[in-house]
C-alpha atoms as one frame of an Amber mdcrd trajectory, in Angstrom:
protein
  67.526  -4.297 -24.598  66.215  -1.267 -22.720  62.443  -1.044 -22.478  60.530
   2.238 -22.919  59.827   2.250 -19.185  63.553   2.412 -18.457  63.676   5.833
 -20.088  61.982   7.182 -16.947  59.743  10.244 -17.223  59.525  11.751 -20.681
  60.804  15.270 -21.364  57.188  16.470 -21.460  56.362  14.824 -18.113  59.516
  16.257 -16.564  58.596  19.714 -17.795  54.980  19.454 -16.597  56.223  18.304
 -13.183  58.449  21.391 -13.066  55.464  23.617 -13.868  53.381  21.843 -11.227
  56.041  22.187  -8.545  56.811  25.842  -9.288  53.120  26.819  -9.213  52.412
  24.847  -6.026  54.433  27.313  -3.951  52.316  29.646  -1.820  48.780  29.516
  -0.479  47.075  32.443  -2.222  43.354  32.293  -2.886  40.244  31.117  -1.080
  37.882  28.161  -1.326  34.404  28.804  -2.766  32.470  29.223   0.489  29.008
  29.995  -0.936  28.615  26.295  -1.798  29.132  24.687   1.632  30.224  21.302
   0.310  33.119  22.884  -1.643  34.703  24.148   1.580  35.439  20.541   2.547
  37.922  19.842  -0.257  41.681  19.682   0.270  42.963  23.224  -0.420  46.372
  21.814  -1.400  44.982  19.632  -4.191  46.737  20.344  -7.489  46.534  18.296
 -10.681  47.711  19.020 -14.221  46.947  17.084 -17.421  47.630  17.563 -21.128
  45.914  15.612 -23.924  47.608  15.769 -27.334  45.808  15.328 -30.643  46.627
  11.611 -30.899  44.881  10.911 -27.588  47.881  10.484 -25.300  47.388  12.139
 -21.899  50.196  13.360 -19.632  49.122  13.440 -15.965  50.895  15.175 -13.085
  50.064  15.555  -9.397  46.434  15.061  -8.338  45.297  14.344 -11.894  43.221
  11.386 -10.712  41.374  13.278  -7.974  37.699  13.808  -8.725  36.105  17.240
  -8.290  32.907  18.842  -9.523  33.034  20.406 -12.956  31.012  23.493 -11.937
  31.167  26.238 -14.604  33.507  24.288 -16.886  30.233  22.580 -17.828  28.891
  25.777 -19.409  30.510  25.480 -22.862  29.348  21.847 -23.068  25.713  22.610
 -22.248  25.860  25.559 -24.653  27.184  23.199 -27.336  24.336  20.758 -26.714
  21.785  23.582 -26.861  23.238  24.761 -30.201  23.052  21.194 -31.491  19.402
  20.733 -30.465  17.945  24.189 -31.096  20.150  25.582 -33.856  22.208  28.760
 -33.981  19.399  31.135 -34.902  17.129  30.293 -31.988  19.941  30.134 -29.436
  21.309  33.496 -30.603  17.883  35.048 -30.166  17.882  33.924 -26.542  21.572
  34.173 -25.452  24.126  36.812 -26.475  27.826  36.290 -27.157  29.330  39.542
 -25.830  31.706  39.694 -22.841  29.904  41.054 -19.804  32.887  42.517 -17.926
  31.085  41.415 -14.774  31.440  38.661 -12.208  30.129  35.231 -13.172  27.104
  35.376 -10.838  25.894  38.880 -11.691  22.244  39.197 -12.687  23.297  40.424
 -16.119  21.280  40.888 -19.339  21.703  43.074 -22.419  19.346  45.690 -23.889
  17.263  42.888 -25.421  16.999  41.269 -21.983  19.108  38.320 -23.089  21.917
  36.961 -20.908  25.059  38.585 -22.267  26.809  35.272 -22.958  26.518  31.568
 -22.085  29.602  31.540 -19.842  28.042  33.551 -17.003  25.399  32.002 -14.768
  22.453  33.754 -16.398  23.422  32.474 -19.850  24.212  28.981 -18.586  20.884
  28.737 -16.755  19.040  29.745 -19.914  21.079  27.223 -21.940  19.980  24.495
 -19.517  16.361  25.612 -19.952  16.700  25.178 -23.730  17.468  21.502 -23.160
  14.264  21.180 -21.111  12.288  22.657 -23.993  13.421  19.644 -26.029  13.138
  17.096 -23.174  10.872  18.389 -20.349  11.676  15.532 -17.955  14.608  16.667
 -15.766  15.911  13.135 -15.168  15.916  12.308 -18.890  17.398  15.684 -19.841
  20.231  15.184 -17.340  20.826  11.628 -18.543  21.275  12.947 -22.097  23.496
  15.768 -20.890  25.636  13.345 -18.857  26.001  11.027 -21.844  27.148  13.967
 -23.977  29.686  15.081 -21.380  30.967  11.496 -21.262  31.326  11.343 -25.044
  33.569  14.424 -24.851  35.598  13.024 -21.929  35.866   9.523 -23.393  34.391
   7.773 -20.372  31.180   7.554 -18.350  30.830  10.348 -15.789  28.695  10.544
 -12.643  26.990  13.004 -10.267  28.327  14.135  -6.879  25.044  13.993  -4.972
  26.492  15.750  -1.903  27.531  18.812  -3.902  24.259  18.757  -5.873  22.180
  18.720  -2.694  24.385  21.440  -1.172  23.799  23.648  -4.202  20.059  22.987
  -4.116  19.958  24.136  -0.489  22.146  27.216  -0.930  21.493  28.409  -4.484
  19.167  31.344  -3.802  21.027  33.718  -6.123  20.815  31.346  -9.089  17.118
  30.825  -8.382  16.700  34.591  -8.467  18.408  34.687 -11.867  16.060  31.986
 -13.197  12.931  33.784 -12.009  14.250  37.069 -13.379  14.711  35.455 -16.786
  11.202  34.062 -16.565   9.836  37.543 -15.765  11.519  38.862 -18.920   9.880
  36.127 -20.995  13.289  34.629 -21.816  12.988  31.412 -19.803  10.139  29.191
 -20.965  10.834  26.004 -18.977   9.804  25.889 -15.305  12.407  27.818 -13.275
  12.730  25.147 -10.559  13.265  22.406 -13.143  15.826  24.599 -14.899  17.741
  25.248 -11.677  17.592  21.545 -10.834  19.180  20.632 -14.180  21.727  23.441
 -13.883  22.856  22.347 -10.417  23.132  18.766 -11.620  25.356  19.727 -14.554
  27.620  21.714 -12.213  27.888  18.713  -9.860  29.268  16.226 -12.405  32.525
  14.656 -11.178  35.605  15.010 -13.403  39.392  14.778 -13.159  42.011  16.908
 -14.871  42.480  14.029 -17.314  38.791  14.376 -18.206  39.087  18.128 -18.713
  42.200  17.665 -20.864  40.407  15.107 -23.078  37.313  17.318 -23.332  39.654
  20.131 -24.362  41.304  17.758 -26.822  37.877  16.933 -28.284  37.258  20.631
 -28.911  40.805  20.985 -30.283  40.068  18.145 -32.724  36.984  19.829 -34.128
  34.598  17.693 -32.087  36.268  14.285 -32.457  37.357  12.689 -29.187  41.140
  12.068 -29.431  40.906   8.899 -27.342  37.837   7.177 -28.777  38.019   8.563
 -32.314  34.269   9.207 -32.178  32.640  12.509 -33.103  30.988  14.113 -30.086
  29.833  17.381 -31.677  29.874  19.192 -34.995  32.691  21.368 -36.297  30.455
  24.433 -36.625  29.384  24.083 -32.977  33.010  23.737 -31.882  33.953  26.915
 -33.725  31.217  28.877 -31.953  31.985  27.405 -28.527  35.724  28.108 -28.793
  35.021  31.670 -29.935  32.834  32.392 -26.908  35.280  30.647 -24.557  38.047
  32.921 -25.864  36.208  36.156 -25.131  34.031  35.179 -22.155  35.331  31.975
 -20.570  37.365  33.565 -17.784  34.680  36.048 -16.683  35.860  39.578 -15.852
  39.441  38.333 -16.093  39.002  37.346 -19.770  41.005  40.251 -21.207  44.096
  39.519 -19.132  43.713  35.822 -19.922  43.556  36.328 -23.699  46.604  38.581
 -23.756  48.768  36.588 -21.337  47.661  32.998 -22.077  45.868  33.245 -25.417
  43.903  29.990 -25.256  40.132  29.428 -25.357  39.374  28.366 -21.788  36.725
  27.908 -19.121  37.126  27.957 -15.366  34.930  26.700 -12.550  34.644  27.533
  -8.849  35.404  23.898  -8.083  39.002  24.769  -9.007  39.077  23.381 -12.544
  40.290  25.069 -15.729  39.964  23.602 -19.217  42.057  25.220 -21.970  42.240
  24.425 -25.685  44.857  24.952 -28.378  42.824  24.331 -31.565  44.246  21.587
 -33.731  46.789  20.497 -31.145  45.906  19.826 -27.506  43.711  20.236 -24.445
  44.801  21.170 -20.920  43.098  20.366 -17.620  44.126  21.913 -14.317  42.698
  21.542 -10.805  43.469  23.579  -7.704  40.551  24.778  -5.563  41.992  28.033
  -4.173  40.343  30.831  -6.186  41.249  34.426  -7.035  38.877  37.390  -6.976
  37.452  36.411 -10.384  36.546  32.890  -9.248  39.443  31.336 -11.203  41.962
  28.863  -9.777  45.079  30.756  -8.661  47.476  27.904  -9.365  45.554  26.910
 -12.471  45.909  30.358 -14.017  49.606  30.473 -13.108  50.240  27.032 -14.635
  48.436  27.938 -17.866  50.395  31.188 -18.178  53.690  29.328 -17.801  52.655
  26.602 -20.256  51.560  29.124 -22.859  54.692  31.245 -22.490  57.217  28.401
 -22.396  55.641  26.195 -25.071  54.484  28.951 -27.417  50.806  27.921 -27.138
  49.204  31.344 -27.677  46.636  30.971 -30.476  48.178  33.881 -32.348  51.635
  32.334 -32.164  51.004  28.986 -33.861  53.067  28.158 -36.945  51.728  26.548
 -40.078  51.208  22.875 -39.231  52.630  20.732 -36.476  50.652  17.519 -36.833
  52.340  15.689 -39.731  55.958  15.574 -38.543  57.520  12.148 -39.248  57.719
  11.791 -43.019  59.195   8.280 -42.922  61.452   6.008 -40.896  63.759   3.171
 -41.892  66.802   1.177 -40.758  70.243   2.447 -41.718  70.947  -0.801 -43.589
  68.997   0.794 -46.440  71.662   3.508 -46.776  74.255   2.995 -49.514  77.004
   4.836 -47.625  80.474   3.445 -46.882  82.139   4.699 -43.725  85.859   4.683
 -42.978  86.431   1.675 -40.696  89.220  -0.707 -39.744  88.746  -4.337 -40.807
  87.999  -5.307 -37.187  85.398  -2.561 -36.799  83.814  -3.496 -40.130  83.496
  -7.130 -39.046  81.769  -6.080 -35.837  79.420  -3.659 -37.608  78.476  -6.135
 -40.317  74.726  -6.728 -40.095  74.233  -4.266 -37.247  72.963  -1.258 -39.175
  69.446  -2.497 -38.485  70.019  -1.234 -34.927  70.297   2.306 -36.317  66.889
   3.886 -37.049  66.529   6.970 -39.254  63.521   9.254 -38.728  62.891  11.832
 -41.480  61.072  14.871 -40.091  59.325  17.560 -42.121  57.512  20.888 -41.930
  57.622  23.319 -39.010  58.338  21.824 -35.610  56.327  23.200 -32.699  55.760
  21.693 -29.267  52.870  19.488 -30.363  54.763  17.958 -33.289  57.967  17.507
 -31.312  56.055  15.848 -28.478  54.685  13.352 -31.006  58.180  12.575 -32.302
  59.611  12.019 -28.830  56.714   9.779 -27.814  57.264   7.770 -31.006  60.930
   7.323 -30.124  60.036   6.095 -26.647  57.470   3.666 -28.039  60.003   2.186
 -30.495  62.847   2.017 -27.965  63.330  -1.739 -28.262  63.879  -1.560 -32.035
  67.024   0.600 -32.149  70.226   1.440 -30.324  70.849   4.730 -32.132  68.283
   7.105 -33.646  69.167   9.555 -36.409  66.722  12.481 -36.627  66.954  13.791
 -40.196  66.011  17.494 -40.254  66.705  17.960 -43.976  63.045  18.690 -44.772
  62.314  20.792 -41.687  61.708  24.479 -42.400  61.551  26.009 -38.909  62.105
  24.873 -35.339  60.765  26.995 -32.496  62.794  27.528 -29.321  60.882  24.957
 -27.296  61.229  22.243 -29.929  64.931  23.040 -30.287  65.422  22.449 -26.571
  63.362  19.253 -26.756  65.510  17.972 -29.641  68.716  18.531 -27.720  67.097
  17.016 -24.650  66.055  13.947 -26.620  69.688  13.154 -27.436  70.648  13.538
 -23.790  67.671  11.427 -22.721  68.624   8.648 -25.139  72.205   8.584 -23.899
  71.026   8.387 -20.298  69.006   5.285 -21.240  71.949   3.489 -22.856  71.056
   4.531 -26.384  72.171   7.447 -28.484  70.720  10.116 -30.731  72.213  11.988
 -33.666  70.602  15.050 -35.287  71.208  15.540 -39.004  70.907  19.298 -39.482
  72.295  20.315 -42.913  70.574  23.722 -42.958  71.364  24.621 -39.324  67.713
  24.883 -38.241  68.522  23.305 -34.864  71.930  24.789 -34.054  71.740  28.069
 -35.894  74.853  29.433 -37.576  76.252  32.561 -36.040  74.163  32.243 -32.896
  75.882  33.876 -29.934  73.474  32.396 -27.377  75.049  29.529 -25.492  71.686
  27.821 -25.046  71.178  27.698 -28.801  74.385  25.679 -29.136  73.865  23.448
 -26.118  74.031  19.848 -27.226  75.794  20.706 -30.498  77.933  17.578 -30.110
  74.857  15.584 -31.194  74.422  17.592 -34.416  76.040  16.845 -37.799  75.481
  18.195 -41.311  75.697  15.170 -43.628  74.186  11.695 -43.576  77.680  10.238
 -43.862  78.672  11.996 -40.640  75.429  10.905 -38.984  75.974   7.265 -39.929
  79.606   7.346 -38.785  78.541   8.896 -35.464  75.858   6.219 -35.047  78.350
   3.420 -35.781  80.788   4.949 -33.297  78.042   4.708 -30.719  77.435   1.031
 -31.490  81.170   0.346 -31.114  81.304   2.234 -27.824  78.276   0.356 -26.471
  79.976  -2.938 -27.332  83.168  -1.885 -25.500  81.192  -0.692 -22.471  79.331
  -4.021 -22.296  82.456  -6.172 -22.655
């Protein structure tokens, strides 16, 4: 029998590799030179990860390369401050309005609050709120690091070289801290606050970590890998709201319209993006645009959102519960037209035909789950019948993935048949050739599906003889 590994890369991995390769072309952007240690990284580094709601992570390129989290830490520290101090007190000290300014501007509103927690002024004040609860910097950072780790699903650590580089070169952030103190906004010692802030920015992560952190936010605060709650649902709602409007600095408007995902970038080259209820994305490429966002990271997220229909205002009803049931075809009381010789061969072999009943609306996230389930069960069937009788809608991406799944199965020595009685996969009257690509795998009755599956078993036997 063919093992799951013999399937080769999954359709999702193949697609992510395509995105990675297409975005890797060109050398636009610059390294962050105001933190000396960041100029020493490989400018060609490029990793891409996606964590789905069940905890599976797809990793492409330099996904295992560690880099400092930098400003992607801001929503996490803000979340911890909300948890410790409560919404009312935090809102009195930090605003939630987009600033329209660069991330390191010395920016406050008419009440002399930082305009939002995603710019440096707001993030520095958020760090100071943690010191109001735990004045010892070492202990406050230990708690912060543990919280970050609970969101990432593993223990994280500090890059001491980057931390020390920031401590030596961070005059502007020190100025912001002392300004906030002069306004009466910052109550913890400014030097302790800056120390904690530089430490949080110097935590080492990978794109897998960012994807899982994004997945934790997508799951309402429950880590998709560990199953443990890292933060409360009400905190997640607030954090995602502010990430949507403020997470990409003065490029936030273009980001929301073109990508449409709550996200946060960092000058270390990382971007974390979230599709609530479905998945988290982590990208790393250290060459930055004029906003301080990763050039390749932004390009990859735009392509992912466009191709996979990930925009938050383009999500259909529910994509999580997709497989209604599955069973072997021997449970079907259907007689197919066979010769006596064929019937003798097929006797007792219907247990090698697996039927998967799908339901609801199929989007990328749900279809990804189905395909991963097929790969995981590869040793238990020779032909899979995907029953679409209870499926209401299939978006364009999922339609292509369905057709691709049949082709992928055939390439692995198996076969796939799509039962599509209501023409939700291959739409009637469609004049687009792409919509009908792979139509040879699609039938309209279970009798046809079973006959097609048995034909495949017979063909496999002939090919092996």
